[in-house]
Amino acid sequence: QHNDVIPKDAPEYHIAYTYINWLLDLPWCVFTEDRLDCAEAQKVLDADHYGLEDVKKRILEFLAVLQLKGGEDRKAPILCLVGPPGVGKTSLGQSIARAMKRNFIRVSLGGVRDEAEIRGHRRTYVGALPGRIIQNLKKAGSGNPVFMLDEIDNLANDFRGDPASALLEVLDPAQNFSFNDHYLEVDYDLSRVFFIATANLLDTIPGPLQDRMEIIRLPGYTSYEKREIAKRYLVGRQIKANGLKSKQVRFRAAAIDELIDHYTREAGVRELERCIGQVCRRIARRIVEGEIAPDATVSVTPALVQELLGARNYILAAFS
């Protein structure tokens, strides 16, 4: 009697079982409904980030195009956000997903050297798995997530292959509707996935890969923009993170300017947030030690900043 069932103790059983599970778990025809209201999306983007107008305009243009197309072709753009560290490239991806009501997935490509990380392993290898693209689409649970490829400028290559070349098919709108993972060996449609790559520099990204992406440059923040970001986001976040209440600490505008001009020198706002956090922690210690009453309101002035953080790190040169 002929029997087509693989015995459970056979090695091929587990290989076939895992492969079929991957095929069944992928979101082949599962798509989330986009929020196409540009005004609502604008509110979400503005609430999360100050400035960055070029990126916000591009997202709203994409939503407007989707609204006009209706249920027709919904190919997503492929963006590359280029800018110095700390300007909000990675967090912007989360905001875009929230504005569009899409699922969000982030993959860090820093230091990835193996081509199989992108395209998967052949099933002939022991412990073979699909690449990161397919793995994270399964995790997203939908076929149209916002997919962030972080630190694309830090990809490397060696004897295991060139992952940057493997990304050429993923990030090419003319090819990615039939992306072929080495493990699945079945074409998967990536055309509805909204890919956003981030990079600090363009110099290390190969030319053919740059050509497939729409480059959007994010310049460093001005002092005025840093002040607004600190007032709207950083101060409240650090007060809460350090166990204080908003009524216990009040940062004066002059104190924020003091931190920006004399304690930080950066394009982004990460160091500024660390300095604000340092001020909050030292105030928290004084409250715990009884130097400041718990119900008192501490007014943070430039003089108090210097007292808490020590001498200024930078002196602004006066030009006549």
Short mmCIF file of C-alpha atoms in Angstrom, two decimals:
data_model
loop_
_atom_site.label_atom_id
_atom_site.label_comp_id
_atom_site.label_asym_id
_atom_site.label_seq_id
_atom_site.Cartn_x
_atom_site.Cartn_y
_atom_site.Cartn_z
CA GLN A 1 0.00 0.00 0.00
CA HIS A 2 1.36 3.40 -1.04
CA ASN A 3 1.55 5.94 1.79
CA ASP A 4 2.29 9.64 1.04
CA VAL A 5 2.45 10.69 4.72
CA ILE A 6 5.95 11.50 6.04
CA PRO A 7 6.65 9.67 9.32
CA LYS A 8 6.93 12.04 12.29
CA ASP A 9 10.35 10.74 13.26
CA ALA A 10 11.78 11.46 9.81
CA PRO A 11 14.00 14.60 9.49
CA GLU A 12 12.03 15.70 6.44
CA TYR A 13 8.85 15.89 8.54
CA HIS A 14 10.04 18.84 10.60
CA ILE A 15 11.47 20.62 7.56
CA ALA A 16 8.18 20.28 5.68
CA TYR A 17 6.11 21.16 8.78
CA THR A 18 8.07 24.38 9.41
CA TYR A 19 7.92 25.36 5.74
CA ILE A 20 4.13 24.87 5.52
CA ASN A 21 3.67 26.83 8.75
CA TRP A 22 5.60 29.76 7.27
CA LEU A 23 3.46 29.69 4.13
CA LEU A 24 0.23 29.64 6.17
CA ASP A 25 1.29 32.32 8.68
CA LEU A 26 2.25 34.99 6.13
CA PRO A 27 -0.34 37.75 5.51
CA TRP A 28 -0.88 36.97 1.81
CA CYS A 29 -4.21 38.81 1.50
CA VAL A 30 -4.45 40.68 4.82
CA PHE A 31 -4.29 44.47 4.55
CA THR A 32 -5.11 47.16 7.10
CA GLU A 33 -7.41 50.02 6.07
CA ASP A 34 -5.47 53.26 5.51
CA ARG A 35 -6.50 56.51 7.16
CA LEU A 36 -6.88 58.70 4.05
CA ASP A 37 -8.00 61.88 5.88
CA CYS A 38 -5.07 64.23 5.26
CA ALA A 39 -6.18 66.70 7.96
CA GLU A 40 -6.24 63.98 10.65
CA ALA A 41 -2.91 62.59 9.48
CA GLN A 42 -1.42 66.11 9.62
CA LYS A 43 -2.58 66.46 13.24
CA VAL A 44 -0.91 63.18 14.23
CA LEU A 45 2.37 64.09 12.51
CA ASP A 46 2.41 67.59 14.04
CA ALA A 47 1.63 66.23 17.50
CA ASP A 48 4.63 63.87 17.39
CA HIS A 49 7.26 66.01 15.65
CA TYR A 50 8.04 69.69 15.34
CA GLY A 51 9.24 70.85 11.92
CA LEU A 52 10.37 68.21 9.36
CA GLU A 53 8.01 69.76 6.82
CA ASP A 54 9.46 68.02 3.74
CA VAL A 55 8.73 64.52 5.08
CA LYS A 56 5.26 65.47 6.31
CA LYS A 57 4.35 66.96 2.92
CA ARG A 58 5.49 63.77 1.14
CA ILE A 59 3.35 61.56 3.41
CA LEU A 60 0.27 63.75 2.93
CA GLU A 61 0.82 63.74 -0.86
CA PHE A 62 0.90 59.93 -0.78
CA LEU A 63 -2.37 59.83 1.19
CA ALA A 64 -3.97 62.26 -1.27
CA VAL A 65 -2.92 60.03 -4.19
CA LEU A 66 -4.35 56.94 -2.45
CA GLN A 67 -7.61 58.79 -1.88
CA LEU A 68 -7.87 59.66 -5.59
CA LYS A 69 -6.99 56.12 -6.70
CA GLY A 70 -9.56 54.49 -4.43
CA GLY A 71 -9.20 50.71 -4.54
CA GLU A 72 -6.91 50.70 -7.56
CA ASP A 73 -3.12 50.39 -7.63
CA ARG A 74 -1.82 51.17 -4.12
CA LYS A 75 1.94 51.00 -4.62
CA ALA A 76 3.76 52.72 -1.76
CA PRO A 77 6.74 55.04 -2.19
CA ILE A 78 10.21 54.07 -0.98
CA LEU A 79 11.74 56.87 1.07
CA CYS A 80 15.22 57.35 2.48
CA LEU A 81 15.51 59.84 5.36
CA VAL A 82 19.06 61.20 5.53
CA GLY A 83 20.22 63.39 8.38
CA PRO A 84 22.48 63.66 11.42
CA PRO A 85 21.82 61.56 14.55
CA GLY A 86 19.09 62.73 16.90
CA VAL A 87 16.83 64.60 14.46
CA GLY A 88 14.00 62.06 14.78
CA LYS A 89 14.38 59.80 11.73
CA THR A 90 13.48 56.55 13.47
CA SER A 91 10.64 57.95 15.58
CA LEU A 92 9.23 59.60 12.45
CA GLY A 93 8.55 56.14 11.00
CA GLN A 94 6.36 55.28 14.00
CA SER A 95 4.48 58.56 13.58
CA ILE A 96 3.89 57.88 9.88
CA ALA A 97 2.47 54.44 10.71
CA ARG A 98 0.20 55.98 13.37
CA ALA A 99 -0.93 58.74 11.01
CA MET A 100 -1.83 56.19 8.32
CA LYS A 101 -3.19 53.60 10.81
CA ARG A 102 -0.77 50.98 9.51
CA ASN A 103 1.23 48.40 11.44
CA PHE A 104 4.86 49.36 12.08
CA ILE A 105 7.95 47.19 11.79
CA ARG A 106 11.57 48.25 12.32
CA VAL A 107 14.70 46.34 11.29
CA SER A 108 18.17 47.57 12.18
CA LEU A 109 20.60 46.87 9.35
CA GLY A 110 23.70 48.16 11.13
CA GLY A 111 26.50 45.61 10.77
CA VAL A 112 24.46 43.12 8.69
CA ARG A 113 26.96 41.30 6.46
CA ASP A 114 25.11 38.17 5.35
CA GLU A 115 22.96 38.28 2.20
CA ALA A 116 20.80 35.51 3.70
CA GLU A 117 19.65 38.00 6.38
CA ILE A 118 17.69 39.71 3.58
CA ARG A 119 16.82 36.89 1.18
CA GLY A 120 16.71 33.90 3.55
CA HIS A 121 18.53 30.54 3.50
CA ARG A 122 17.95 27.63 1.15
CA ARG A 123 15.88 24.90 2.78
CA THR A 124 18.73 22.43 2.29
CA TYR A 125 20.59 24.07 5.22
CA VAL A 126 20.00 22.91 8.78
CA GLY A 127 17.98 25.50 10.70
CA ALA A 128 17.13 27.45 7.55
CA LEU A 129 14.77 30.43 7.93
CA PRO A 130 13.34 33.15 5.70
CA GLY A 131 15.12 36.51 5.57
CA ARG A 132 14.31 39.49 7.78
CA ILE A 133 11.86 40.94 5.27
CA ILE A 134 9.57 37.88 5.32
CA GLN A 135 10.08 37.26 9.06
CA ASN A 136 8.96 40.78 9.93
CA LEU A 137 5.99 40.73 7.56
CA LYS A 138 4.77 37.69 9.48
CA LYS A 139 5.29 39.65 12.71
CA ALA A 140 3.43 42.68 11.29
CA GLY A 141 0.41 40.56 10.45
CA SER A 142 -0.49 42.63 7.39
CA GLY A 143 0.76 42.96 3.83
CA ASN A 144 0.95 46.77 3.89
CA PRO A 145 2.87 47.84 7.01
CA VAL A 146 5.25 50.78 7.37
CA PHE A 147 8.58 48.94 7.22
CA MET A 148 11.58 50.87 8.56
CA LEU A 149 15.05 49.82 7.41
CA ASP A 150 17.20 51.56 10.01
CA GLU A 151 20.88 52.43 9.44
CA ILE A 152 20.94 51.36 5.81
CA ASP A 153 24.25 53.24 5.42
CA ASN A 154 25.94 50.79 7.85
CA LEU A 155 25.41 47.66 5.74
CA ALA A 156 28.63 45.73 5.16
CA ASN A 157 29.70 42.95 2.83
CA ASP A 158 32.13 40.04 3.05
CA PHE A 159 32.47 36.41 1.88
CA ARG A 160 28.84 35.73 2.95
CA GLY A 161 27.50 38.04 0.24
CA ASP A 162 26.46 41.64 -0.23
CA PRO A 163 23.20 42.50 1.60
CA ALA A 164 23.03 45.90 -0.12
CA SER A 165 22.74 44.14 -3.48
CA ALA A 166 20.04 41.84 -2.05
CA LEU A 167 18.04 44.97 -1.12
CA LEU A 168 17.98 46.11 -4.76
CA GLU A 169 15.03 43.84 -5.53
CA VAL A 170 13.24 44.69 -2.26
CA LEU A 171 13.42 48.45 -2.86
CA ASP A 172 12.69 48.47 -6.59
CA PRO A 173 9.00 49.25 -7.32
CA ALA A 174 9.36 47.58 -10.72
CA GLN A 175 10.48 44.25 -9.17
CA ASN A 176 9.27 43.95 -5.59
CA PHE A 177 5.76 42.78 -6.53
CA SER A 178 7.40 39.37 -7.02
CA PHE A 179 10.06 39.23 -4.31
CA ASN A 180 11.54 35.75 -4.12
CA ASP A 181 12.86 34.62 -0.75
CA HIS A 182 15.33 31.72 -0.94
CA TYR A 183 13.52 29.84 1.81
CA LEU A 184 9.95 30.26 0.54
CA GLU A 185 10.74 29.99 -3.19
CA VAL A 186 7.32 31.53 -3.80
CA ASP A 187 6.87 35.07 -5.07
CA TYR A 188 5.64 37.53 -2.44
CA ASP A 189 4.16 40.94 -3.29
CA LEU A 190 5.99 43.75 -1.44
CA SER A 191 4.56 46.58 -3.57
CA ARG A 192 2.09 47.69 -0.88
CA VAL A 193 4.72 47.79 1.87
CA PHE A 194 5.74 51.37 2.72
CA PHE A 195 9.54 51.12 3.02
CA ILE A 196 11.35 53.91 4.88
CA ALA A 197 15.13 53.70 5.09
CA THR A 198 17.21 55.89 7.41
CA ALA A 199 20.84 56.92 7.05
CA ASN A 200 23.26 59.37 8.58
CA LEU A 201 25.33 59.64 5.39
CA LEU A 202 24.75 58.81 1.73
CA ASP A 203 28.42 58.19 0.95
CA THR A 204 28.40 54.53 2.03
CA ILE A 205 25.13 53.61 0.27
CA PRO A 206 25.83 52.09 -3.19
CA GLY A 207 24.67 54.21 -6.15
CA PRO A 208 22.18 51.66 -7.57
CA LEU A 209 20.51 51.39 -4.13
CA GLN A 210 20.31 55.20 -3.78
CA ASP A 211 18.74 55.39 -7.22
CA ARG A 212 15.81 53.20 -6.13
CA MET A 213 14.88 55.42 -3.18
CA GLU A 214 13.44 58.90 -2.88
CA ILE A 215 16.01 60.82 -0.82
CA ILE A 216 14.63 63.28 1.75
CA ARG A 217 17.25 65.25 3.68
CA LEU A 218 16.58 66.23 7.28
CA PRO A 219 18.82 69.14 8.29
CA GLY A 220 19.92 69.75 11.86
CA TYR A 221 17.65 71.81 14.08
CA THR A 222 18.16 75.54 14.65
CA SER A 223 18.31 76.95 18.19
CA TYR A 224 14.71 78.17 17.85
CA GLU A 225 13.51 74.71 16.77
CA LYS A 226 15.42 73.06 19.64
CA ARG A 227 13.77 75.46 22.10
CA GLU A 228 10.31 74.58 20.79
CA ILE A 229 11.06 70.84 20.84
CA ALA A 230 12.33 71.10 24.42
CA LYS A 231 9.23 73.02 25.55
CA ARG A 232 6.74 70.75 23.76
CA TYR A 233 8.29 67.31 24.23
CA LEU A 234 11.58 66.94 26.10
CA VAL A 235 10.94 68.79 29.37
CA GLY A 236 7.64 67.04 30.15
CA ARG A 237 9.06 63.65 29.17
CA GLN A 238 12.13 64.03 31.42
CA ILE A 239 10.16 65.40 34.37
CA LYS A 240 7.94 62.30 34.23
CA ALA A 241 10.84 59.91 33.59
CA ASN A 242 12.64 61.14 36.71
CA GLY A 243 9.74 60.72 39.12
CA LEU A 244 8.81 64.40 39.36
CA LYS A 245 5.49 66.14 38.78
CA SER A 246 4.96 69.02 36.39
CA LYS A 247 4.06 71.36 39.26
CA GLN A 248 7.37 70.62 41.02
CA VAL A 249 9.67 71.85 38.21
CA ARG A 250 9.29 74.80 35.86
CA PHE A 251 11.92 75.34 33.18
CA ARG A 252 12.32 79.00 32.22
CA ALA A 253 12.89 79.76 28.53
CA ALA A 254 16.24 81.32 29.45
CA ALA A 255 17.30 78.06 31.15
CA ILE A 256 16.51 76.06 28.02
CA ASP A 257 18.52 78.59 25.96
CA GLU A 258 21.37 78.20 28.45
CA LEU A 259 21.39 74.42 27.87
CA ILE A 260 21.19 74.81 24.09
CA ASP A 261 23.88 77.49 23.77
CA HIS A 262 26.38 76.51 26.46
CA TYR A 263 25.99 72.79 27.25
CA THR A 264 25.27 71.12 23.89
CA ARG A 265 26.69 71.29 20.38
CA GLU A 266 24.73 68.93 18.14
CA ALA A 267 22.48 68.82 15.09
CA GLY A 268 19.79 66.78 16.90
CA VAL A 269 18.35 66.97 20.40
CA ARG A 270 19.57 63.81 22.15
CA GLU A 271 22.27 65.56 24.20
CA LEU A 272 19.84 68.37 25.04
CA GLU A 273 17.39 65.79 26.41
CA ARG A 274 20.19 64.20 28.46
CA CYS A 275 21.06 67.61 29.96
CA ILE A 276 17.41 68.28 30.85
CA GLY A 277 17.25 64.83 32.43
CA GLN A 278 20.41 65.55 34.41
CA VAL A 279 18.90 68.77 35.79
CA CYS A 280 15.72 66.87 36.77
CA ARG A 281 17.68 64.11 38.51
CA ARG A 282 19.67 66.56 40.59
CA ILE A 283 16.50 68.37 41.62
CA ALA A 284 14.94 64.98 42.50
CA ARG A 285 17.93 64.18 44.73
CA ARG A 286 17.60 67.51 46.55
CA ILE A 287 13.89 66.83 47.15
CA VAL A 288 14.65 63.36 48.55
CA GLU A 289 17.44 64.72 50.78
CA GLY A 290 15.13 67.42 52.17
CA GLU A 291 16.90 70.46 50.66
CA ILE A 292 13.73 71.25 48.66
CA ALA A 293 10.20 70.80 50.02
CA PRO A 294 8.17 68.16 48.07
CA ASP A 295 5.30 70.63 47.55
CA ALA A 296 7.57 73.49 46.41
CA THR A 297 7.92 74.55 42.77
CA VAL A 298 11.52 74.77 41.58
CA SER A 299 12.05 77.44 38.94
CA VAL A 300 14.94 76.37 36.72
CA THR A 301 16.92 79.47 35.72
CA PRO A 302 20.29 79.84 33.94
CA ALA A 303 21.96 80.35 37.33
CA LEU A 304 20.44 77.11 38.69
CA VAL A 305 21.51 75.24 35.53
CA GLN A 306 25.10 76.35 36.10
CA GLU A 307 24.86 75.41 39.77
CA LEU A 308 23.54 71.91 38.96
CA LEU A 309 25.61 71.11 35.86
CA GLY A 310 28.79 73.00 36.67
CA ALA A 311 30.74 75.35 34.41
CA ARG A 312 29.59 75.92 30.86
CA ASN A 313 30.99 73.53 28.25
CA TYR A 314 30.89 76.04 25.40
CA ILE A 315 31.31 79.80 25.22
CA LEU A 316 29.60 81.68 22.40
CA ALA A 317 32.12 83.88 20.61
CA ALA A 318 31.08 87.51 20.18
CA PHE A 319 31.57 88.92 16.70
CA SER A 320 31.67 92.66 16.16
#
